[in-house]
GROMACS .gro file of C-alpha atoms in nm:
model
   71
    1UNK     CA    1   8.217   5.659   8.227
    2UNK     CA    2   8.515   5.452   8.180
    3UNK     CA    3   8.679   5.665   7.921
    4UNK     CA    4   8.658   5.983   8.161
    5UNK     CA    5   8.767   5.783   8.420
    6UNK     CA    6   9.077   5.631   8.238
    7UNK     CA    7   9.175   6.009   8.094
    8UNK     CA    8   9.163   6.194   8.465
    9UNK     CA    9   9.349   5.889   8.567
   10UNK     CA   10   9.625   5.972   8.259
   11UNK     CA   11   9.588   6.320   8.320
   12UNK     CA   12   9.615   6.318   8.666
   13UNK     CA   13   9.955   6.077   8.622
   14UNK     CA   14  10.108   6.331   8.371
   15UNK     CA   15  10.053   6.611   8.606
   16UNK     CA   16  10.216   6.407   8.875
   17UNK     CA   17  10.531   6.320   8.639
   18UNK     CA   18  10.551   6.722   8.586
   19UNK     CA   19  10.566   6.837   8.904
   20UNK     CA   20  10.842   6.523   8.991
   21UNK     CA   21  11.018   6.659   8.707
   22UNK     CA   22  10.994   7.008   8.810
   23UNK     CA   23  11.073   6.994   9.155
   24UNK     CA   24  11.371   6.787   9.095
   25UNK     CA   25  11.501   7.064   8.857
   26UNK     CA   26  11.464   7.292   9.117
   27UNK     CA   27  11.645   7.056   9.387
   28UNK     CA   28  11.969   7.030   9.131
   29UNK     CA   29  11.943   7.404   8.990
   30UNK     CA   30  11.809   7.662   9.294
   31UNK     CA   31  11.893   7.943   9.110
   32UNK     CA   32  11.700   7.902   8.798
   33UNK     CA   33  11.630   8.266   8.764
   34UNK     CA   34  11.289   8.246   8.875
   35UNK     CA   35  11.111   8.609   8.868
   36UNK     CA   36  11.159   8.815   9.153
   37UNK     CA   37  10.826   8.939   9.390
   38UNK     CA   38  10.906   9.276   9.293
   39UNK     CA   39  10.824   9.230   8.939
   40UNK     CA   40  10.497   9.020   9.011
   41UNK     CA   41  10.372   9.348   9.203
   42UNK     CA   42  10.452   9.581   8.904
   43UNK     CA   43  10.300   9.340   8.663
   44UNK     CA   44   9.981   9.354   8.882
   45UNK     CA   45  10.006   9.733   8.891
   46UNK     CA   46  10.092   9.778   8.519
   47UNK     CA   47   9.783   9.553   8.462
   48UNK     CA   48   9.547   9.746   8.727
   49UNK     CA   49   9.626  10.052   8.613
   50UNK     CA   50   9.542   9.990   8.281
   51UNK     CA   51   9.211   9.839   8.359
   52UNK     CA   52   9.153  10.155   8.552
   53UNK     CA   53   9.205  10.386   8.255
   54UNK     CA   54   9.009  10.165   8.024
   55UNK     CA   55   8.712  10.181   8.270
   56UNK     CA   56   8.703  10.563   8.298
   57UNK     CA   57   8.741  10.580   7.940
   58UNK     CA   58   8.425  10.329   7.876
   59UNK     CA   59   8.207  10.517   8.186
   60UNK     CA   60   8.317  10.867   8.020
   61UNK     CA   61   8.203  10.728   7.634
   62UNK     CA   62   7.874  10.568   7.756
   63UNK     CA   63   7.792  10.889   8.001
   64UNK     CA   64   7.865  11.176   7.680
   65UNK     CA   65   7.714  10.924   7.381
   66UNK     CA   66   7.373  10.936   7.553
   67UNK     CA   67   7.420  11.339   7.459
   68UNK     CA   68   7.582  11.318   7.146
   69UNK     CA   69   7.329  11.047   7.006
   70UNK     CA   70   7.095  11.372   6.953
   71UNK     CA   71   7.330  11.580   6.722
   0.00000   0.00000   0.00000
């Protein structure tokens, strides 16, 4: 129990050190060229819309091989 304990502790730490680091980068350099909101929502729509087609494509394969296993 001690080890676990003693690695969250270091991990826990590290992640603390990270986020110091990071924030203070961001304090000294605002304009760090972080991604615009704009390209967030056309990521999520690039991604959506390809899990769309690649659902209709698997429900249109599994409803036609049921027929086709027959041939």
């Amino acid at each position: 129990m001690k080890h676990t304990a003693a690695r969250s502790y270091r991990a826990v730490r590290w992640l603390a050190s990270r986020l110091e680091d990071g924030l203070g980068e961001a304090g000294r350099r605002p304009d760090r060229g972080d991604i615009s909101i704009t390209t967030v929502i056309i990521w999520v729509a690039a991604v959506a819309g390809a899990v769309a087609i690649a659902g209709t494509i698997a429900i249109v394969i599994n409803k036609y091989n049921v027929s086709l296993s027959g041939i």
